[in-house]
Amino acid sequence: MKIYQVGGSLRDELLGHPVVDRDWVVVGATPEEMVQAGFKPVGRDFPVFLHPTTHDEYALARTERKTAPGYRGFTFHTAPEVTLEEDLARRDFTVNAMARQAQPVIDDAPLVDPFRGADDLKNRVLRHVGPAFAEDPVRILRCARFVARFGFTVAPETVVLMRAMVLAGEVDALVPERVWQEVARGMMERDPVAMFALLDHAGALARFAPELAPWREDSGAMRALGEAARANLPLPERFAALCSDLAVDPVQALSARLKVPAECRDLAVLYARHRAELRAASALDAAQLAELVRAADGLRQPERFAALVATAGACAGGANGTYGSAGQRLGLALAAVRGVDAGAIARQASTPAAIQLALRTAREKAVAKALAESAVAVPPA
């Protein structure tokens, strides 16, 4: 039995990046031998085991064969005679197809690199290992996500292969949850715009997100997404920025198709509904600001309203840029409106209509007072 460190953990280690979870491949062992050594079996598709102490995942070396469309259509073969090189050959990119022996311990163990992944890592290139890449459409999404994370270029032959996969309908076999999982992870990387650029170049974006087509790198949405990433905003704000050029119906359609979580969907829909007011926030008067807080549900969900303001800031060029004073005005309006004692006002009014009028008047006055006492009181001419 030999154990090797492989995959993304070795890649990141060679890049000098922090490594949290290490990936291991075991060559020359059976499942029974792993259990006897104290490992706990997990997983249904192929034998994976948890280390009894570290709880790292150890997978038996395996080969795989395509049996059906999509990313689930595979059968796996594990046996003691499966070699390390055979296991590495089934991996996606050369930079992920390297290994280093860990047990038995060898001082200064050499890199096992049958596909010259170290060269591609040095040159910051993503290149598919072999033709088997085309059997798993998730790899198109992973490639785009890695571009967003590392800033690597993609080998021309890999781009050609991804386009062929899209034309063959492989992307159409992906389930929405898996698409969203990869896209969401990519949106949280340092350069999510690069991910969408590659997906568009490969023809995949129009297949699973037609609402975003025709795609343009200089569009308002892409600039907003880039700003949201630079500001390190959470995922809901980044998704809302991605959808910031869309009307409500396309946002809802895209969210339904990809089964986007409610927190992300709702913020994007809210921005689409109130985009005009948010863009004009620096010129809104007290009454308009108070109404925006009410209409955007800032009374019940102030945290989401704050996320809406952050999204608007990204769409305008950044919270510290052109949207700075507008964002402050919205923050003041939110605090002022929420500071009005609605219960006390309701007890003094005689009818529902009178209550609504009194509340509206009180909130407007509260916002006007907050603006007058602040440095952002006067809208620009």
XYZ file of N, CA and C in Angstrom, residues 11-263:
759
model
N -1.615 21.101 -5.634
C -1.528 22.284 -6.505
C -1.392 23.561 -5.681
N -2.257 23.721 -4.693
C -2.222 24.932 -3.879
C -0.935 25.021 -3.064
N -0.461 23.883 -2.588
C 0.796 23.862 -1.838
C 1.950 24.324 -2.716
N 1.981 23.853 -3.952
C 3.037 24.259 -4.874
C 2.925 25.737 -5.235
N 1.707 26.276 -5.222
C 1.501 27.697 -5.490
C 1.832 28.569 -4.285
N 2.017 27.933 -3.138
C 2.262 28.698 -1.927
C 1.007 29.207 -1.276
N -0.151 28.646 -1.646
C -1.421 29.050 -1.063
C -1.713 28.230 0.191
N -2.515 28.748 1.104
C -2.889 27.963 2.292
C -3.638 26.699 1.896
N -3.364 25.620 2.586
C -4.028 24.342 2.329
C -4.754 23.926 3.599
N -6.063 23.749 3.484
C -6.872 23.352 4.636
C -7.095 21.846 4.624
N -7.654 21.337 3.541
C -7.939 19.908 3.411
C -7.029 19.299 2.348
N -6.388 18.215 2.692
C -5.516 17.538 1.744
C -6.233 16.346 1.128
N -5.911 16.080 -0.123
C -6.514 14.966 -0.857
C -5.474 13.847 -0.973
N -5.926 12.623 -0.758
C -5.020 11.487 -0.751
C -5.558 10.372 -1.646
N -4.654 9.678 -2.313
C -4.990 8.498 -3.110
C -4.174 7.322 -2.580
N -4.847 6.203 -2.442
C -4.205 4.994 -1.932
C -4.061 4.003 -3.087
N -2.855 3.549 -3.316
C -2.558 2.602 -4.393
C -2.168 1.263 -3.773
N -2.747 0.197 -4.334
C -2.358 -1.148 -3.909
C -3.107 -1.674 -2.711
N -4.292 -1.139 -2.418
C -5.052 -1.581 -1.252
C -6.467 -1.959 -1.655
N -7.096 -2.773 -0.830
C -8.497 -3.146 -1.011
C -9.330 -2.422 0.040
N -10.650 -2.324 -0.171
C -11.498 -1.713 0.867
C -11.375 -2.417 2.212
N -11.245 -3.731 2.180
C -11.129 -4.495 3.430
C -9.857 -4.113 4.188
N -8.770 -3.926 3.455
C -7.519 -3.537 4.098
C -7.609 -2.143 4.697
N -8.344 -1.255 4.038
C -8.507 0.097 4.573
C -9.285 0.061 5.892
N -10.362 -0.728 5.930
C -11.158 -0.845 7.148
C -10.329 -1.461 8.265
N -9.537 -2.477 7.931
C -8.687 -3.112 8.938
C -7.658 -2.135 9.509
N -7.257 -1.138 8.696
C -6.288 -0.141 9.149
C -6.949 0.975 9.954
N -8.273 0.901 10.145
C -8.963 1.873 10.978
C -9.686 2.974 10.226
N -9.664 2.935 8.893
C -10.345 3.953 8.098
C -11.852 3.676 8.076
N -12.643 4.749 7.992
C -14.103 4.621 7.959
C -14.602 4.825 6.537
N -15.302 3.836 5.961
C -15.786 3.996 4.579
C -16.938 4.988 4.489
N -16.919 5.844 3.460
C -17.997 6.785 3.176
C -18.192 6.826 1.669
N -19.291 7.421 1.231
C -19.526 7.572 -0.207
C -20.192 6.351 -0.794
N -20.948 6.582 -1.874
C -21.691 5.507 -2.510
C -21.106 5.094 -3.848
N -20.515 6.039 -4.583
C -20.115 5.761 -5.957
C -18.793 5.008 -6.053
N -17.849 5.327 -5.193
C -16.571 4.628 -5.217
C -15.987 4.684 -3.807
N -15.076 3.766 -3.515
C -14.576 3.670 -2.137
C -13.757 4.887 -1.703
N -14.292 5.618 -0.733
C -13.596 6.720 -0.082
C -13.625 6.439 1.406
N -12.529 6.774 2.080
C -12.403 6.452 3.492
C -11.915 7.673 4.264
N -12.386 7.808 5.506
C -11.940 8.877 6.386
C -10.846 8.367 7.308
N -9.776 9.141 7.401
C -8.675 8.780 8.280
C -9.172 8.770 9.727
N -8.780 7.787 10.524
C -9.315 7.677 11.893
C -8.942 8.848 12.793
N -7.868 9.578 12.469
C -7.436 10.690 13.324
C -7.687 12.044 12.682
N -7.210 12.233 11.457
C -7.320 13.545 10.791
C -8.666 13.753 10.123
N -9.358 12.662 9.815
C -10.637 12.686 9.095
C -10.486 13.205 7.658
N -9.252 13.247 7.143
C -9.044 13.538 5.729
C -9.620 12.400 4.894
N -9.964 12.726 3.632
C -10.511 11.706 2.740
C -9.385 10.979 1.996
N -9.459 9.686 2.002
C -8.520 8.835 1.279
C -9.323 8.020 0.269
N -9.006 8.158 -1.003
C -9.731 7.440 -2.053
C -8.827 6.375 -2.648
N -9.383 5.217 -2.908
C -8.619 4.190 -3.606
C -8.394 4.622 -5.050
N -7.219 4.334 -5.563
C -6.932 4.642 -6.962
C -7.992 3.979 -7.836
N -8.463 4.729 -8.849
C -9.569 4.208 -9.640
C -9.476 4.659 -11.089
N -10.187 3.958 -11.923
C -10.425 4.385 -13.295
C -11.931 4.565 -13.434
N -12.366 5.220 -14.507
C -13.791 5.441 -14.690
C -14.153 5.321 -16.167
N -15.434 5.014 -16.400
C -15.916 4.848 -17.770
C -17.247 5.554 -17.910
N -17.407 6.299 -19.010
C -18.648 7.035 -19.268
C -19.727 6.059 -19.710
N -20.916 6.159 -19.061
C -22.012 5.251 -19.394
C -23.305 5.958 -19.763
N -23.407 7.279 -19.479
C -24.637 8.027 -19.753
C -24.287 9.507 -19.810
N -25.183 10.333 -20.396
C -24.920 11.777 -20.449
C -24.854 12.389 -19.060
N -24.232 13.577 -18.993
C -24.192 14.316 -17.741
C -23.019 13.922 -16.866
N -22.968 14.550 -15.686
C -21.818 14.332 -14.814
C -21.997 13.136 -13.895
N -23.168 12.528 -13.897
C -23.396 11.358 -13.052
C -23.261 10.040 -13.822
N -23.105 10.136 -15.126
C -23.129 8.930 -15.949
C -21.792 8.228 -16.037
N -21.267 7.745 -14.896
C -19.972 7.079 -14.866
C -20.049 5.798 -14.047
N -19.245 4.833 -14.421
C -18.975 3.681 -13.572
C -17.499 3.725 -13.196
N -17.194 3.306 -11.977
C -15.838 3.384 -11.456
C -15.286 1.995 -11.192
N -13.998 1.868 -11.368
C -13.321 0.592 -11.115
C -12.161 0.840 -10.171
N -12.170 0.165 -9.042
C -11.058 0.229 -8.102
C -10.537 -1.176 -7.864
N -9.237 -1.287 -7.796
C -8.587 -2.573 -7.540
C -7.134 -2.288 -7.171
N -6.494 -3.193 -6.434
C -5.100 -2.968 -6.042
C -4.157 -2.772 -7.222
N -4.526 -3.321 -8.388
C -3.627 -3.203 -9.540
C -3.775 -1.889 -10.303
N -4.770 -1.055 -9.963
C -4.900 0.250 -10.613
C -3.704 1.115 -10.203
N -3.001 1.653 -11.181
C -1.784 2.406 -10.902
C -2.091 3.874 -10.595
N -1.105 4.524 -10.010
C -1.241 5.952 -9.743
C -1.414 6.719 -11.038
N -0.651 6.373 -12.055
C -0.749 7.069 -13.342
C -2.127 6.915 -13.956
N -2.742 5.743 -13.817
C -4.100 5.547 -14.338
C -5.092 6.427 -13.587
N -4.901 6.554 -12.296
C -5.779 7.417 -11.508
C -5.607 8.883 -11.918
N -4.379 9.322 -12.083
C -4.136 10.707 -12.465
C -4.679 11.015 -13.851
N -4.685 10.032 -14.737
C -5.126 10.242 -16.120
C -6.604 10.580 -16.214
N -7.393 10.251 -15.201
C -8.831 10.530 -15.252
C -9.155 11.921 -14.730
N -8.155 12.664 -14.244
C -8.417 13.964 -13.629
C -8.617 15.041 -14.683
N -9.094 16.219 -14.229
C -9.524 17.242 -15.180
C -8.368 17.992 -15.812
N -7.540 18.664 -15.002
C -6.495 19.536 -15.532
C -5.125 19.030 -15.121
N -4.133 19.331 -15.945
C -2.776 18.866 -15.655
C -2.297 19.366 -14.301
N -2.711 20.579 -13.898
C -2.263 21.115 -12.610
C -2.888 20.378 -11.435
N -3.929 19.587 -11.701
C -4.559 18.767 -10.672
C -4.172 17.297 -10.798
N -3.287 16.973 -11.741
C -2.929 15.578 -12.017
C -1.489 15.299 -11.622
N -1.093 15.872 -10.499
C 0.235 15.617 -9.950
C 0.088 14.911 -8.605
N 1.146 14.245 -8.169
C 1.101 13.504 -6.913
C 2.477 13.517 -6.255
N 2.469 13.278 -4.945
C 3.720 13.154 -4.191
C 3.502 12.104 -3.111
N 4.429 11.130 -3.051
C 4.262 10.039 -2.097
C 4.388 10.539 -0.668
N 3.443 10.089 0.179
C 3.447 10.488 1.586
C 3.740 9.309 2.505
N 3.274 8.121 2.144
C 3.527 6.909 2.926
C 3.739 5.731 1.975
N 4.731 4.890 2.205
C 5.813 5.040 3.179
C 6.584 6.335 2.944
N 7.063 6.938 4.023
C 7.715 8.239 3.947
C 9.016 8.152 3.157
N 9.151 9.083 2.210
C 10.395 9.221 1.446
C 10.850 10.663 1.594
N 12.038 10.864 2.113
C 12.553 12.226 2.248
C 12.659 12.876 0.881
N 12.140 14.118 0.795
C 12.172 14.860 -0.472
C 11.580 14.028 -1.605
N 10.399 13.474 -1.355
C 9.736 12.643 -2.376
C 9.556 13.439 -3.659
N 9.929 12.868 -4.790
C 9.806 13.609 -6.050
C 8.343 13.772 -6.465
N 8.107 14.763 -7.285
C 6.770 14.999 -7.820
C 6.485 13.986 -8.920
N 5.340 13.341 -8.804
C 4.893 12.452 -9.882
C 4.042 13.300 -10.819
N 4.523 13.523 -12.023
C 3.908 14.526 -12.912
C 3.898 14.025 -14.351
N 3.082 13.007 -14.632
C 3.112 12.416 -15.979
C 2.561 13.330 -17.073
N 1.846 14.385 -16.720
C 1.217 15.241 -17.735
C 1.779 16.671 -17.724
N 2.923 16.850 -17.082
C 3.649 18.123 -17.066
C 2.806 19.252 -16.457
N 2.117 18.895 -15.405
C 1.313 19.889 -14.720
C 2.151 20.974 -14.071
N 3.358 20.638 -13.621
C 4.211 21.644 -12.994
C 4.553 22.758 -13.979
N 4.768 22.393 -15.246
C 5.049 23.413 -16.257
C 3.844 24.324 -16.452
N 2.647 23.718 -16.513
C 1.440 24.534 -16.684
C 1.183 25.399 -15.462
N 1.520 24.875 -14.281
C 1.350 25.672 -13.069
C 2.285 26.873 -13.098
N 3.511 26.655 -13.516
C 4.479 27.755 -13.614
C 4.021 28.800 -14.622
N 3.438 28.343 -15.731
C 2.995 29.245 -16.792
C 1.569 29.735 -16.599
N 0.923 29.301 -15.502
C -0.428 29.735 -15.150
C -1.420 29.416 -16.273
N -1.415 28.145 -16.649
C -2.273 27.666 -17.734
C -3.130 26.509 -17.233
N -4.405 26.532 -17.587
C -5.300 25.400 -17.359
C -5.402 24.608 -18.655
N -5.007 23.330 -18.589
C -5.010 22.471 -19.782
C -5.612 21.121 -19.392
N -6.538 20.622 -20.185
C -7.150 19.340 -19.855
C -6.138 18.213 -20.002
N -6.324 17.183 -19.183
C -5.383 16.066 -19.176
C -5.497 15.235 -20.442
N -6.741 14.940 -20.852
C -6.934 14.087 -22.009
C -8.359 14.159 -22.514
N -8.690 13.347 -23.504
C -10.033 13.404 -24.101
C -11.152 13.060 -23.129
N -10.842 12.356 -22.040
C -11.875 12.017 -21.059
C -12.458 13.258 -20.392
N -11.786 14.393 -20.497
C -12.316 15.657 -19.967
C -13.715 15.909 -20.508
N -13.943 15.562 -21.763
C -15.215 15.861 -22.423
C -16.368 15.034 -21.876
N -16.091 14.061 -21.045
C -17.149 13.197 -20.534
C -17.881 13.801 -19.332
N -17.348 14.871 -18.752
C -17.953 15.445 -17.545
C -18.172 16.939 -17.750
N -19.414 17.379 -18.003
C -19.678 18.801 -18.273
C -19.425 19.714 -17.085
N -19.404 19.174 -15.870
C -19.097 20.011 -14.712
C -17.712 20.629 -14.861
N -16.848 19.981 -15.617
C -15.483 20.479 -15.765
C -15.442 21.818 -16.496
N -16.424 22.099 -17.320
C -16.493 23.431 -17.941
C -16.683 24.488 -16.856
N -17.591 24.225 -15.934
C -17.846 25.163 -14.844
C -16.648 25.268 -13.909
N -16.014 24.135 -13.638
C -14.827 24.152 -12.769
C -13.701 24.936 -13.416
N -13.541 24.791 -14.710
C -12.506 25.539 -15.418
C -12.750 27.036 -15.264
N -13.986 27.452 -15.458
C -14.317 28.875 -15.328
C -14.115 29.356 -13.894
N -14.441 28.513 -12.940
C -14.251 28.890 -11.532
C -12.767 29.024 -11.198
N -11.951 28.127 -11.724
C -10.512 28.223 -11.481
C -9.918 29.479 -12.121
N -10.439 29.853 -13.278
C -9.985 31.094 -13.903
C -10.298 32.275 -12.986
N -11.490 32.268 -12.391
C -11.865 33.339 -11.480
C -10.992 33.354 -10.236
N -10.574 32.175 -9.781
C -9.781 32.091 -8.558
C -8.314 32.434 -8.793
N -7.725 31.836 -9.821
C -6.280 31.924 -9.988
C -5.830 32.952 -11.025
N -6.743 33.370 -11.905
C -6.332 34.270 -12.976
C -5.533 33.581 -14.059
N -5.643 32.240 -14.161
C -4.926 31.500 -15.191
C -5.583 31.716 -16.550
N -4.818 31.495 -17.605
C -5.393 31.414 -18.943
C -5.765 29.960 -19.223
N -6.563 29.752 -20.244
C -6.988 28.399 -20.614
C -6.343 28.042 -21.949
N -5.776 26.862 -22.009
C -5.121 26.417 -23.237
C -6.114 26.427 -24.393
N -5.693 26.876 -25.575
C -6.625 26.954 -26.719
C -7.304 25.629 -27.014
N -6.575 24.530 -26.923
C -7.187 23.238 -27.222
C -8.250 22.862 -26.196
N -8.110 23.375 -24.972
C -9.125 23.111 -23.949
C -10.388 23.915 -24.237
N -10.221 25.147 -24.681
C -11.381 25.956 -25.059
C -12.127 25.301 -26.216
N -11.392 24.807 -27.196
C -12.017 24.130 -28.342
C -12.820 22.928 -27.860
N -12.254 22.167 -26.946
C -12.943 20.983 -26.437
C -14.204 21.378 -25.666
N -14.132 22.442 -24.872
C -15.312 22.877 -24.124
C -16.429 23.323 -25.063
N -16.067 24.018 -26.123
C -17.088 24.416 -27.103
C -17.742 23.198 -27.734
N -16.951 22.184 -28.048
C -17.502 20.963 -28.635
C -18.444 20.275 -27.653
N -18.095 20.295 -26.387
C -18.964 19.702 -25.366
C -20.306 20.417 -25.311
N -20.276 21.749 -25.387
C -21.523 22.520 -25.359
C -22.380 22.183 -26.574
N -21.767 22.140 -27.737
C -22.505 21.819 -28.962
C -23.078 20.411 -28.915
N -22.386 19.501 -28.212
C -22.865 18.121 -28.105
C -23.997 17.981 -27.092
N -24.340 19.065 -26.391
C -25.449 19.029 -25.447
C -25.093 18.546 -24.065
N -23.801 18.394 -23.778
C -23.412 17.890 -22.460
C -23.855 18.842 -21.340
N -23.756 20.147 -21.585
C -24.138 21.122 -20.559
C -25.623 21.007 -20.237
N -26.433 20.640 -21.224
C -27.878 20.549 -21.013
C -28.249 19.439 -20.032
N -27.321 18.509 -19.807
C -27.599 17.404 -18.891
C -27.312 17.747 -17.441
N -26.735 18.922 -17.189
C -26.418 19.315 -15.820
C -27.681 19.675 -15.045
N -27.760 19.236 -13.808
C -28.903 19.591 -12.982
C -28.696 21.006 -12.444
N -29.770 21.770 -12.249
C -29.626 23.174 -11.832
C -28.832 23.355 -10.555
N -29.034 22.446 -9.592
C -28.339 22.597 -8.314
C -26.821 22.555 -8.487
N -26.350 21.714 -9.417
C -24.898 21.619 -9.606
C -24.369 22.853 -10.339
N -25.143 23.352 -11.286
C -24.731 24.578 -11.976
C -24.626 25.719 -10.975
N -25.656 25.882 -10.151
C -25.637 26.968 -9.170
C -24.481 26.798 -8.192
N -24.220 25.580 -7.770
C -23.128 25.350 -6.823
C -21.808 25.867 -7.373
N -21.509 25.538 -8.623
C -20.247 25.972 -9.216
C -20.245 27.478 -9.495
N -21.355 28.000 -10.009
C -21.430 29.422 -10.321
C -21.332 30.251 -9.038
N -22.017 29.810 -7.989
C -21.969 30.540 -6.726
C -20.555 30.563 -6.162
N -19.865 29.434 -6.234
C -18.486 29.395 -5.745
C -17.597 30.309 -6.585
N -17.831 30.314 -7.881
C -17.047 31.180 -8.751
C -17.312 32.647 -8.505
N -18.558 32.994 -8.194
C -18.877 34.395 -7.912
C -18.192 34.899 -6.648
N -17.811 33.986 -5.761
C -17.136 34.384 -4.529
C -15.622 34.430 -4.680
N -15.124 34.139 -5.882
C -13.683 34.233 -6.110
C -13.294 35.684 -6.386
N -11.996 35.920 -6.565
C -11.504 37.299 -6.657
C -11.875 37.973 -7.971
N -12.085 37.204 -9.043
C -12.405 37.801 -10.344
C -13.557 37.051 -11.004
N -14.780 37.197 -10.468
C -15.913 36.447 -11.026
C -16.241 36.839 -12.461
N -15.889 38.054 -12.879
C -16.164 38.455 -14.260
C -15.419 37.557 -15.230
N -14.206 37.147 -14.860
C -13.428 36.253 -15.724
C -14.129 34.912 -15.907
N -14.826 34.447 -14.883
C -15.577 33.202 -14.999
C -16.660 33.324 -16.065
N -17.427 34.407 -16.023
C -18.503 34.570 -16.999
C -17.955 34.817 -18.400
N -16.789 35.448 -18.479
C -16.167 35.652 -19.788
C -15.844 34.312 -20.431
N -15.287 33.390 -19.664
C -14.935 32.085 -20.221
C -16.184 31.265 -20.548
N -17.180 31.294 -19.667
C -18.412 30.552 -19.941
C -19.087 31.061 -21.215
N -19.044 32.362 -21.419
C -19.608 32.914 -22.650
C -18.778 32.507 -23.851
N -17.456 32.551 -23.724
C -16.556 32.199 -24.829
C -16.752 30.743 -25.243
N -17.049 29.900 -24.262
C -17.260 28.484 -24.557
C -18.671 28.187 -25.046
N -19.555 29.177 -24.986
C -20.936 28.976 -25.420
C -21.844 28.406 -24.357
N -21.324 28.212 -23.139
C -22.117 27.567 -22.093
C -23.077 28.524 -21.418
N -22.712 29.804 -21.300
C -23.535 30.747 -20.546
C -24.927 30.881 -21.142
N -25.005 30.963 -22.450
C -26.307 31.118 -23.102
C -27.186 29.891 -22.932
N -26.580 28.738 -22.609
C -27.367 27.512 -22.447
C -28.030 27.447 -21.077
N -27.315 27.820 -20.025
C -27.932 27.696 -18.701
C -28.343 29.034 -18.098
N -27.954 30.156 -18.721
C -28.364 31.473 -18.220
C -28.643 32.404 -19.387
N -29.642 32.083 -20.218
C -29.904 32.911 -21.398
C -30.287 34.351 -21.054
N -30.764 34.588 -19.826
C -31.127 35.947 -19.432
C -29.913 36.868 -19.419
N -28.733 36.304 -19.279
C -27.514 37.112 -19.235
C -26.933 37.365 -20.617
N -27.543 36.829 -21.643
C -27.068 37.026 -23.014
C -27.849 38.179 -23.666
N -27.227 38.907 -24.607
C -25.828 38.767 -25.006
C -24.895 39.315 -23.934
N -23.837 38.570 -23.642
C -22.919 38.943 -22.576
C -21.916 39.977 -23.071
N -21.625 40.959 -22.215
C -20.609 41.962 -22.540
C -19.782 42.233 -21.289
N -18.476 42.200 -21.451
C -17.601 42.410 -20.301
C -17.729 43.822 -19.750
N -18.097 44.787 -20.612
C -18.194 46.176 -20.162
C -19.615 46.567 -19.776
N -20.495 45.595 -19.604
C -21.873 45.906 -19.226
C -21.914 46.421 -17.790
N -23.005 47.099 -17.467
C -23.165 47.593 -16.107
C -23.154 46.470 -15.084
N -23.766 45.342 -15.418
C -23.824 44.218 -14.495
C -22.439 43.654 -14.216
N -21.613 43.523 -15.250
C -20.272 42.982 -15.033
C -19.408 43.958 -14.242
N -19.561 45.235 -14.512
C -18.815 46.216 -13.709
C -19.272 46.153 -12.254
N -20.578 46.016 -12.059
C -21.114 45.930 -10.694
C -20.617 44.674 -9.993
N -20.589 43.551 -10.702
C -20.098 42.305 -10.103
C -18.633 42.442 -9.716
N -17.852 43.066 -10.584
C -16.456 43.294 -10.258
C -16.288 44.166 -9.026
N -17.101 45.218 -8.911
C -17.046 46.082 -7.741
C -17.468 45.328 -6.482
N -18.489 44.489 -6.613
C -18.955 43.710 -5.459
C -17.855 42.770 -4.975
N -17.106 42.186 -5.914
C -16.003 41.309 -5.530
C -14.889 42.105 -4.867
N -14.556 43.268 -5.431
C -13.493 44.087 -4.834
C -13.863 44.564 -3.437
N -15.156 44.789 -3.207
C -15.624 45.201 -1.879
C -15.839 44.012 -0.949
N -15.584 42.790 -1.466
C -15.738 41.559 -0.684
C -17.152 41.405 -0.138
N -18.142 41.738 -0.964
C -19.536 41.610 -0.545
C -19.957 40.143 -0.530
N -20.966 39.800 0.274
C -21.456 38.418 0.332
C -22.131 37.996 -0.969
N -22.463 36.703 -1.046
C -23.037 36.136 -2.262
C -24.343 36.795 -2.695
N -25.316 37.068 -1.801
C -26.561 37.690 -2.280
C -26.321 39.009 -3.002
N -25.426 39.848 -2.469
C -25.124 41.119 -3.117
C -24.447 40.901 -4.470
N -23.607 39.889 -4.553
C -22.926 39.615 -5.822
C -23.918 39.103 -6.873
N -24.861 38.275 -6.443
C -25.870 37.796 -7.401
C -26.760 38.949 -7.837
N -27.141 39.810 -6.913
C -27.958 40.971 -7.275
C -27.211 41.871 -8.244
N -25.893 42.028 -8.040
C -25.087 42.815 -8.977
C -25.059 42.151 -10.347
N -24.929 40.832 -10.378
C -24.936 40.096 -11.639
C -26.229 40.347 -12.412
N -27.334 40.458 -11.692
C -28.655 40.633 -12.317
C -29.072 42.100 -12.419
N -28.170 43.018 -12.137
C -28.570 44.412 -11.965
C -29.043 45.096 -13.235
N -28.799 44.515 -14.393
C -29.309 45.095 -15.641
C -30.651 44.491 -16.049
N -31.140 43.506 -15.298
C -32.344 42.772 -15.680
C -33.584 43.343 -15.004
N -34.721 43.157 -15.673
C -36.007 43.483 -15.067
C -36.422 42.353 -14.130
N -37.523 42.558 -13.416
C -37.954 41.596 -12.409
C -38.206 40.217 -13.008
N -38.936 40.144 -14.111
C -39.298 38.832 -14.679
C -38.076 38.012 -15.081
N -37.100 38.567 -15.790
C -35.897 37.775 -16.102
C -35.124 37.343 -14.860
N -35.074 38.187 -13.829
C -34.405 37.792 -12.589
C -35.095 36.579 -11.993
N -36.422 36.616 -11.974
C -37.170 35.485 -11.419
C -37.014 34.229 -12.275
N -36.973 34.398 -13.590
C -36.801 33.251 -14.473
C -35.434 32.611 -14.282
N -34.385 33.431 -14.228
C -33.039 32.908 -14.016
C -32.933 32.212 -12.667
N -33.501 32.828 -11.655
C -33.448 32.247 -10.309
C -34.175 30.912 -10.255
N -35.313 30.827 -10.945
C -36.061 29.563 -10.948
C -35.298 28.484 -11.700
N -34.687 28.847 -12.824
C -33.976 27.853 -13.633
C -32.796 27.254 -12.875
N -32.074 28.088 -12.153
C -30.881 27.616 -11.442
C -31.166 27.239 -9.992
N -32.446 27.353 -9.589
C -32.822 27.063 -8.204
C -31.966 27.878 -7.230
N -31.906 29.163 -7.506
C -31.121 30.088 -6.693
C -31.749 30.190 -5.301
N -30.961 30.172 -4.232
C -31.524 30.302 -2.878
C -32.331 31.586 -2.723
N -33.331 31.529 -1.864
C -34.267 32.645 -1.704
C -33.557 33.936 -1.311
N -32.535 33.850 -0.468
C -31.847 35.054 -0.017
C -31.218 35.807 -1.193
